Coordinates of C-alpha atoms and ligand atoms in Angstrom, one line a residue:
X78 CA -9.5 8.4 -33.1
X79 CA -12.8 10.0 -32.3
X80 CA -15.6 9.7 -34.7
X81 CA -18.1 12.5 -34.3
X82 CA -20.8 10.9 -36.4
X83 CA -20.7 7.7 -34.4
X84 CA -20.7 9.6 -31.1
X85 CA -23.8 11.6 -32.2
X86 CA -25.7 8.6 -33.6
X87 CA -24.9 6.5 -30.5
X88 CA -26.4 9.3 -28.4
X89 CA -29.5 9.8 -30.5
X90 CA -30.1 6.1 -30.8
X91 CA -29.7 5.6 -27.1
X92 CA -32.2 8.3 -26.2
X93 CA -34.6 6.7 -28.7
X94 CA -34.2 3.2 -27.4
X95 CA -34.3 4.3 -23.8
X96 CA -37.5 6.3 -24.2
X97 CA -39.2 3.3 -25.7
X98 CA -38.1 0.6 -23.4
X99 CA -39.6 0.9 -20.0
X100 CA -37.7 -2.1 -18.7
X101 CA -34.5 -0.1 -18.8
X102 CA -33.4 2.1 -15.9
X103 CA -30.9 4.9 -15.3
X104 CA -28.1 2.4 -14.8
X105 CA -28.5 1.4 -18.5
X106 CA -27.4 4.9 -19.6
X107 CA -23.7 5.8 -19.8
X108 CA -23.0 8.3 -17.0
X109 CA -22.0 11.0 -19.5
X110 CA -25.4 10.6 -21.2
X111 CA -27.6 10.5 -18.2
X112 CA -26.0 13.5 -16.6
X113 CA -27.6 15.7 -19.2
X114 CA -31.0 14.4 -18.4
X115 CA -30.7 14.4 -14.7
X116 CA -33.6 16.1 -12.7
X117 CA -33.5 16.4 -9.0
X118 CA -37.2 15.9 -8.5
X119 CA -37.3 13.3 -5.7
X120 CA -39.0 10.1 -6.8
X121 CA -39.7 6.7 -5.3
X122 CA -36.2 5.4 -5.9
X123 CA -34.1 8.4 -4.8
X124 CA -33.5 12.0 -4.8
X125 CA -33.9 12.4 -8.5
X126 CA -33.4 10.7 -11.8
X127 CA -34.0 10.6 -15.5
X128 CA -37.4 11.2 -16.9
X129 CA -38.7 9.8 -20.2
X130 CA -38.9 10.7 -23.0
X131 CA -35.2 11.7 -23.6
X132 CA -34.8 14.3 -26.3
X133 CA -31.6 14.7 -28.4
X134 CA -31.3 18.4 -29.0
X135 CA -28.2 20.4 -30.2
X136 CA -27.6 21.2 -26.6
X137 CA -28.0 17.8 -25.0
X138 CA -25.9 16.1 -27.8
X139 CA -23.1 18.7 -27.4
X140 CA -22.9 18.3 -23.7
X141 CA -23.0 14.5 -23.7
X142 CA -20.7 13.9 -26.6
X143 CA -18.5 17.0 -26.8
X144 CA -19.2 17.3 -30.5
X145 CA -19.5 21.0 -31.2
X146 CA -21.8 20.8 -34.3
X147 CA -23.9 17.7 -33.8
X148 CA -26.2 18.1 -36.8
X149 CA -23.3 18.7 -39.2
X150 CA -21.8 15.5 -38.2
X151 CA -24.8 13.4 -39.1
X152 CA -26.8 15.4 -41.6
X153 CA -25.8 13.4 -44.6
X154 CA -26.9 10.1 -43.1
X155 CA -30.1 8.6 -44.5
X156 CA -31.8 7.9 -41.2
X157 CA -31.4 11.2 -39.4
X158 CA -33.6 14.3 -39.3
X159 CA -33.6 17.6 -37.5
X160 CA -36.6 19.7 -36.5
X161 CA -35.5 23.3 -37.1
X162 CA -37.9 24.8 -34.5
X163 CA -36.8 22.7 -31.5
X164 CA -33.4 21.8 -32.7
X165 CA -34.2 18.1 -32.0
X166 CA -32.3 15.5 -33.8
X167 CA -34.2 12.2 -34.3
X168 CA -34.2 9.0 -36.3
X169 CA -36.4 8.5 -39.3
X170 CA -35.4 4.8 -39.4
X171 CA -34.2 3.6 -36.0
X172 CA -33.6 0.1 -37.4
X173 CA -31.2 1.4 -40.0
X174 CA -29.4 3.4 -37.3
X175 CA -29.0 0.3 -35.2
X176 CA -27.4 -1.6 -38.0
X177 CA -25.2 1.4 -38.8
X178 CA -23.9 1.5 -35.2
X179 CA -23.5 -2.2 -35.1
X180 CA -21.2 -2.0 -38.0
X181 CA -19.0 0.7 -36.5
X182 CA -19.0 0.3 -32.7
X183 CA -16.5 -2.0 -31.1
X184 CA -17.0 -4.1 -28.0
X185 CA -15.4 -1.5 -25.8
X186 CA -18.0 1.1 -26.8
X187 CA -20.9 -1.3 -26.3
X188 CA -19.5 -2.4 -22.9
X189 CA -20.1 1.2 -21.7
X190 CA -23.6 1.5 -23.1
X191 CA -26.0 -1.1 -21.6
X192 CA -29.0 0.4 -23.5
X193 CA -27.3 -0.5 -26.8
X194 CA -26.1 -3.8 -25.5
X195 CA -29.7 -4.7 -24.6
X196 CA -30.9 -3.7 -28.1
X197 CA -28.3 -5.9 -29.8
X198 CA -28.9 -8.8 -27.5
X199 CA -32.7 -8.7 -28.2
X200 CA -32.1 -8.3 -31.9
X201 CA -32.3 -11.5 -34.1
X202 CA -29.5 -10.6 -36.5
X203 CA -27.2 -8.2 -34.8
X204 CA -24.9 -10.2 -32.6
X205 CA -22.5 -8.6 -30.2
X206 CA -20.1 -10.4 -27.8
X207 CA -20.9 -8.0 -24.9
X208 CA -24.1 -9.0 -23.1
X209 CA -26.5 -6.6 -21.6
X210 CA -25.6 -7.8 -18.1
X211 CA -21.9 -7.4 -18.7
X212 CA -22.4 -3.9 -19.9
X213 CA -24.4 -3.0 -16.8
X214 CA -21.7 -4.4 -14.6
X215 CA -19.1 -2.3 -16.3
X216 CA -21.0 0.9 -16.2
X217 CA -20.9 3.1 -13.2
X218 CA -24.2 3.1 -11.4
X219 CA -26.2 6.3 -10.9
X220 CA -25.8 6.4 -7.1
X221 CA -22.1 7.0 -7.6
X222 CA -22.7 10.2 -9.7
X223 CA -21.9 13.5 -8.1
X224 CA -25.4 14.8 -8.9
X225 CA -27.0 11.9 -7.1
X226 CA -24.8 12.3 -4.1
X227 CA -25.4 16.1 -3.9
X228 CA -29.2 15.6 -4.3
X229 CA -29.2 13.0 -1.5
X230 CA -27.3 15.2 0.8
X231 CA -29.5 18.2 0.0
X232 CA -32.6 16.1 0.7
X233 CA -31.2 14.8 3.9
X234 CA -29.6 17.8 5.5
X235 CA -31.3 20.9 6.7
X236 CA -29.2 23.7 5.3
X237 CA -28.8 25.8 8.4
X238 CA -29.0 23.2 11.1
X239 CA -26.7 20.7 9.5
X240 CA -24.2 22.9 7.7
X241 CA -21.6 22.2 10.4
X242 CA -22.2 18.5 10.0
X243 CA -21.4 18.6 6.3
X244 CA -18.2 20.3 7.2
X245 CA -17.2 17.3 9.2
X246 CA -18.2 14.7 6.6
X247 CA -16.5 14.8 3.2
X248 CA -18.2 12.9 0.4
X249 CA -16.4 12.1 -2.8
X250 CA -17.8 10.6 -6.0
X251 CA -15.6 7.8 -7.3
X252 CA -15.1 9.8 -10.6
X253 CA -13.4 12.5 -8.5
X254 CA -10.8 10.3 -7.0
X255 CA -7.5 10.8 -8.8
X256 CA -5.1 8.4 -7.3
X257 CA -6.0 4.8 -8.3
X258 CA -4.7 1.5 -7.2
X259 CA -2.2 1.4 -10.1
X260 CA -0.5 4.5 -8.6
X261 CA 0.2 2.8 -5.3
X262 CA 2.7 0.2 -4.2
X263 CA 0.9 -2.3 -2.0
X264 CA 2.3 -5.1 0.3
X265 CA 1.3 -8.6 -0.5
X266 CA -0.9 -8.5 2.5
X267 CA -2.7 -5.4 1.4
X268 CA -3.3 -6.8 -2.0
X269 CA -4.7 -10.0 -0.6
X270 CA -7.1 -8.0 1.7
X271 CA -8.3 -6.0 -1.3
X272 CA -8.9 -9.1 -3.3
X273 CA -10.9 -10.6 -0.5
X274 CA -13.0 -7.5 -0.3
X275 CA -13.7 -7.2 -3.9
X276 CA -14.9 -10.8 -3.9
X277 CA -17.0 -10.3 -0.8
X278 CA -18.8 -7.3 -2.2
X279 CA -19.4 -9.1 -5.5
X280 CA -20.8 -12.1 -3.7
X281 CA -22.6 -10.5 -0.8
X282 CA -25.9 -12.3 -1.4
X283 CA -24.2 -15.6 -1.3
X284 CA -22.4 -14.7 2.0
X285 CA -25.7 -13.6 3.5
X286 CA -27.3 -16.8 2.4
X287 CA -24.8 -18.9 4.3
X288 CA -25.1 -16.7 7.4
X289 CA -21.8 -14.9 7.0
X290 CA -22.6 -11.4 8.0
X291 CA -19.7 -10.3 10.1
X292 CA -17.5 -9.0 7.3
X293 CA -16.6 -5.7 5.8
X294 CA -15.1 -3.8 8.8
X295 CA -11.4 -3.1 8.3
X296 CA -8.9 -1.4 10.4
X297 CA -5.9 0.1 8.7
X298 CA -2.9 0.4 11.0
X299 CA 0.4 2.1 10.4
X300 CA 2.4 5.3 10.7
X301 CA 1.4 8.5 8.9
X302 CA 2.2 8.7 5.2
X303 CA 2.0 5.0 4.5
X304 CA -1.0 5.2 2.2
X305 CA -4.0 4.4 4.5
X306 CA -6.2 7.2 3.2
X307 CA -5.0 7.0 -0.4
X308 CA -5.6 3.3 -0.7
X309 CA -9.1 3.6 0.8
X310 CA -10.0 6.3 -1.7
X311 CA -8.5 4.3 -4.5
X312 CA -10.7 1.4 -3.5
X313 CA -13.7 3.6 -3.8
X314 CA -12.6 4.5 -7.3
X315 CA -11.9 0.9 -8.2
X316 CA -15.3 -0.3 -6.9
X317 CA -17.3 2.7 -8.2
X318 CA -18.5 3.6 -4.7
X319 CA -19.0 7.0 -3.1
X320 CA -16.4 7.7 -0.4
X321 CA -17.7 9.1 2.9
X322 CA -14.8 10.4 4.9
X323 CA -14.7 11.6 8.5
X324 CA -12.0 12.6 10.8
X325 CA -12.9 11.4 14.2
X326 CA -10.9 14.0 16.1
X327 CA -13.1 16.7 14.4
X328 CA -16.3 15.0 15.3
X329 CA -15.3 14.5 18.9
X330 CA -13.7 17.9 19.5
X331 CA -15.6 20.6 17.7
X332 CA -19.2 20.5 18.8
X333 CA -19.2 18.8 22.0
X334 CA -22.9 18.8 22.9
X335 CA -23.7 17.5 19.4
X336 CA -21.1 14.8 19.2
X337 CA -23.2 11.8 19.8
X338 CA -25.7 13.1 17.3
X339 CA -23.0 13.8 14.8
X340 CA -21.7 10.3 15.0
X341 CA -25.2 9.0 14.4
X342 CA -25.7 11.3 11.5
X343 CA -22.4 10.2 9.9
X344 CA -23.6 6.6 9.9
X345 CA -27.0 7.7 8.6
X346 CA -25.3 9.5 5.7
X347 CA -23.4 6.4 4.9
X348 CA -26.5 4.3 4.9
X349 CA -28.3 6.8 2.7
X350 CA -25.4 6.8 0.2
X351 CA -25.0 3.1 0.2
X352 CA -23.5 1.1 -1.4
X353 CA -20.5 3.2 -0.2
X354 CA -17.3 3.2 1.7
X355 CA -17.3 4.9 5.1
X356 CA -13.8 5.9 6.1
X357 CA -13.2 6.9 9.7
X358 CA -9.8 8.4 10.1
X359 CA -7.9 9.0 13.4
X360 CA -9.8 6.2 15.0
X361 CA -7.5 6.3 18.0
X362 CA -9.0 9.6 19.1
X363 CA -11.9 7.6 20.4
X364 CA -9.8 5.2 22.5
X365 CA -8.1 8.1 24.2
X366 CA -11.3 9.6 25.4
X367 CA -12.5 6.3 26.8
X368 CA -9.5 6.0 29.1
X369 CA -9.2 9.5 30.3
X370 CA -11.5 11.3 32.6
X371 CA -13.5 12.9 29.8
X372 CA -16.7 14.9 29.6
X373 CA -19.8 12.9 29.8
X374 CA -21.0 14.0 26.4
X375 CA -17.9 12.7 24.9
X376 CA -18.3 9.3 26.6
X377 CA -21.8 9.1 25.3
X378 CA -20.4 9.8 21.8
X379 CA -17.9 7.1 22.0
X380 CA -20.5 4.6 23.1
X381 CA -22.7 5.8 20.2
X382 CA -19.8 5.2 17.8
X383 CA -19.1 1.7 19.0
X384 CA -22.8 0.8 18.8
X385 CA -23.1 2.3 15.4
X386 CA -20.2 0.2 14.2
X387 CA -21.9 -2.9 15.6
X388 CA -25.1 -2.0 13.9
X389 CA -23.8 -1.3 10.4
X390 CA -23.2 -4.2 8.0
X391 CA -21.7 -4.6 4.6
X392 CA -24.1 -7.4 3.8
X393 CA -27.3 -5.7 5.0
X394 CA -26.5 -2.0 4.6
X395 CA -23.9 -2.2 1.8
X396 CA -21.6 0.0 3.7
X397 CA -17.9 -1.0 3.8
X398 CA -16.4 0.5 7.0
X399 CA -12.7 1.3 7.1
X400 CA -11.1 2.7 10.2
X401 CA -7.5 4.1 10.2
X402 CA -5.1 4.8 13.0
X403 CA -1.6 5.9 13.4
X404 CA -1.6 4.9 17.1
X405 CA -2.8 1.2 17.4
X406 CA -1.3 1.2 20.9
X407 CA -4.0 3.5 22.0
X408 CA -6.9 1.3 21.0
X409 CA -8.5 -0.8 23.6
X410 CA -10.0 -4.3 23.3
X411 CA -13.5 -2.9 22.8
X412 CA -12.3 -1.0 19.7
X413 CA -10.2 -3.8 18.2
X414 CA -12.9 -6.4 18.6
X415 CA -15.2 -4.5 16.2
X416 CA -13.0 -5.0 13.2
X417 CA -12.9 -8.3 11.4
X418 CA -9.7 -7.6 9.5
X419 CA -6.7 -5.7 10.6
X420 CA -4.5 -4.5 7.7
X421 CA -1.0 -3.5 8.5
X422 CA 0.6 -0.5 6.8
X423 CA 4.3 -0.8 7.5
X424 CA 6.9 1.7 6.4
X425 CA 7.9 0.5 2.9
X426 CA 11.0 -1.8 2.6
X427 CA 13.8 -1.1 0.2
X428 CA 12.0 -2.8 -2.7
X429 CA 8.8 -1.0 -2.1
X430 CA 10.6 2.3 -1.8
X431 CA 12.2 1.7 -5.2
X432 CA 8.8 0.9 -6.7
X433 CA 7.3 4.0 -5.1
X434 CA 10.1 6.1 -6.5
X435 CA 9.5 4.7 -10.0
X436 CA 5.8 5.6 -9.8
X437 CA 6.4 9.1 -8.4
X438 CA 8.9 10.0 -11.0
X439 CA 7.0 8.5 -14.0
X440 CA 6.3 11.8 -15.6
X441 CA 9.6 13.4 -14.6
X442 CA 12.8 13.7 -16.6
X443 CA 15.7 12.5 -14.5
X444 CA 19.1 11.9 -16.1
X445 CA 20.7 8.6 -15.1
X446 CA 18.0 8.0 -12.5
X447 CA 18.8 5.1 -10.2
X448 CA 15.8 4.4 -7.9
X449 CA 17.6 1.5 -6.3
X450 CA 20.4 3.7 -5.0
X451 CA 17.9 6.2 -3.6
X452 CA 15.9 3.4 -2.0
X453 CA 19.0 2.1 -0.4
X454 CA 19.6 5.4 1.4
X455 CA 16.1 6.1 2.5
X456 CA 15.4 3.5 5.1
X457 CA 12.6 4.7 7.4
X458 CA 11.0 7.0 4.9
X459 CA 7.3 6.5 4.0
X460 CA 5.6 6.9 0.6
X461 CA 4.6 10.4 1.6
X462 CA 8.2 11.2 2.6
X463 CA 9.5 10.0 -0.8
X464 CA 7.0 12.2 -2.6
X465 CA 8.2 15.1 -0.6
X466 CA 11.8 14.3 -1.4
X467 CA 11.0 14.3 -5.1
X468 CA 9.1 17.5 -4.9
X469 CA 12.1 19.1 -3.2
X470 CA 14.4 17.9 -5.9
X471 CA 12.1 19.4 -8.6
X472 CA 11.9 22.7 -6.9
X473 CA 15.7 22.9 -6.4
X474 CA 16.3 22.2 -10.1
X475 CA 13.8 24.9 -11.0
X476 CA 15.8 27.5 -9.0
X477 CA 18.5 26.8 -11.6
X478 CA 15.9 26.9 -14.3
X479 CA 16.3 23.2 -15.0
X480 CA 13.5 20.9 -15.9
X481 CA 15.7 17.9 -16.3
X482 CA 16.8 16.5 -12.9
X483 CA 19.9 14.5 -12.1
X484 CA 20.5 11.7 -9.7
X485 CA 22.5 14.2 -7.6
X486 CA 19.5 16.5 -7.2
X487 CA 17.6 13.6 -5.7
X488 CA 20.4 12.6 -3.5
X489 CA 20.7 16.1 -2.2
X490 CA 17.0 16.3 -1.6
X491 CA 17.2 13.2 0.5
X492 CA 19.9 14.7 2.6
X493 CA 17.8 17.9 3.0
X494 CA 14.9 15.9 4.0
X495 CA 16.8 14.1 6.7
X496 CA 18.2 17.3 8.0
X497 CA 14.7 18.8 8.2
X498 CA 13.5 15.7 9.9
X499 CA 16.1 16.1 12.6
X500 CA 15.1 19.7 13.2
X501 CA 11.5 18.6 13.5
X502 CA 12.3 16.1 16.2
X503 CA 14.3 18.7 18.1
X504 CA 11.4 21.0 18.0
X505 CA 9.2 18.3 19.5
X506 CA 11.5 17.9 22.4
X507 CA 11.8 21.6 23.1
X508 CA 8.2 22.5 22.6
X509 CA 5.9 19.9 23.9
X510 CA 8.6 17.6 25.2
X511 CA 6.9 16.5 28.4
X512 CA 3.8 15.5 26.7
X513 CA 5.5 13.6 23.9
X514 CA 7.8 11.7 26.2
X515 CA 5.0 10.9 28.6
X516 CA 3.0 9.6 25.6
X517 CA 5.6 6.8 25.1
X518 CA 7.0 8.5 22.0
X519 CA 5.9 7.7 18.5
X520 CA 7.9 7.0 15.4
X521 CA 10.6 9.4 14.2
X522 CA 8.6 10.8 11.3
X523 CA 5.5 10.8 13.3
X524 CA 5.0 14.5 14.1
X525 CA 1.2 14.7 14.1
X526 CA -1.3 16.7 16.0
X527 CA -0.7 14.9 19.2
X528 CA -2.1 16.9 22.1
X529 CA -4.1 19.3 19.9
X530 CA -7.0 17.0 19.2
X531 CA -8.9 17.6 22.4
X532 CA -8.8 21.2 23.3
X533 CA -12.4 21.7 24.2
X534 CA -13.9 23.0 27.5
Ligands
ADP128 N1 2.6 2.6 -0.7 C1 2.5 3.8 -1.4 N2 2.6 3.8 -2.7 C2 2.5 5.0 -3.4 N3 2.3 6.2 -2.8 C3 2.2 6.2 -1.4 C4 2.3 5.0 -0.7 N4 2.1 5.3 0.6 C5 1.9 6.7 0.7 N5 2.0 7.2 -0.6 C6 1.7 8.6 -0.9 O1 1.9 9.4 0.2 C7 0.9 10.4 0.4 C8 0.3 10.3 1.7 O2 -0.4 9.1 1.9 P1 -1.7 8.9 2.8 O3 -2.6 8.0 2.2 O4 -2.2 10.2 3.2 O5 -1.1 8.3 4.1 P2 -1.8 8.0 5.5 O6 -3.2 8.1 5.3 O7 -1.3 6.6 5.9 O8 -1.2 9.0 6.5 C9 -0.1 10.1 -0.8 O9 0.1 11.1 -1.7 C10 0.3 8.8 -1.3 O10 0.1 8.8 -2.7
MG129 MG1 -4.4 9.5 6.3

């Protein structure tokens, strides 16, 4: 139901209005519009931005709207003109264009274009039910754009000196995160925590005003494959925040002499990118080093980490900190104390497993599929395991050139999975047996990189 003329006029009108109204800023432009005007000349407010006046040329219109022949789409309208020489499309009568758009654009479109919402709001006769403020709230801010993130990182990191650091820290723009909260099955607890967070972020000024500053540090605890990483990313997507991800084992093992500095830099990056989510995975790798007789540089790094956590605040720095661990038993009091909410990620129960199976198979064609039956026979499997089971079933069917699965395929894949899981455990006992047993033994599906995390010296 695309309407090329409306797409083009919306763009041309938006560039016109935005160029005139100095009270509007980048966050009043729809992300797909502002990206064509982005320049990374550092300014007062950041590593780049959008400079006025904005010009609608064949090129910019095409990139922003996807309309191949912009001028053809609008040439028969009374209020448009095109300068042959520059290829610029402009409005002979902006007022008429505004009325024209008002007649055709629905609320949904206006809600994604704060510049237009502002124009209608300030106009005496052109009422719209979406306010300027609402549109701004619904529109992704510029600091969540990939270009903004890249420009900030470029500005902040010396290419040679810090290249290694950028390997350790992974930054994702919310638009790049594919799995959303709808694709995940959450426990009641998890849903509640997310609700609280969303509200806390929304009302952070209020919280600060009543002196509540100690919020926004979460620890996700549970076996591998229960969704800790995926939910954190989905949250970034949901909230429109950049996602800064580090694996602590990498930071503490790779560049020993630099470790404390790297920890500090990680937090610096997060503060620069704020508001954002800082996700620290493998949080337990810290605790381990505290207890054992480790290198002095590593101890320093751990202290730096704990101090950095103390110093960062959702209310003041707009950084939401999420730690994740598969080994809560290895965390000491000093580490626990720093988190204000602990969120449990248990292995899914029968009902959750059935829901996960439904989601995973949504796009698949399975004859007589009975997720309840599969859920019944997969006690102990995580969301990640279930995904693997289904992948196995699909591949098996493909070896027989089938794209329609059967319930039997899935049942067979479950059996396969369990067999493989047994093998895996045997391998653990044979190979690194002494270490694993001495470690107290982790869950049966918990074959992670135990013992390989700290191979420095
Ligand atoms: N509760 C769940 N609902 C849906 N999918 C899940 C769930 N838990 C795990 N998964 C899937 O399993 C995979 C691994 O999850 P991940 O977030 O990496 O687990 P963790 O970080 O806890 O080890 C992801 O593809 C994710 O989509
Ligand atoms: Mg993970």
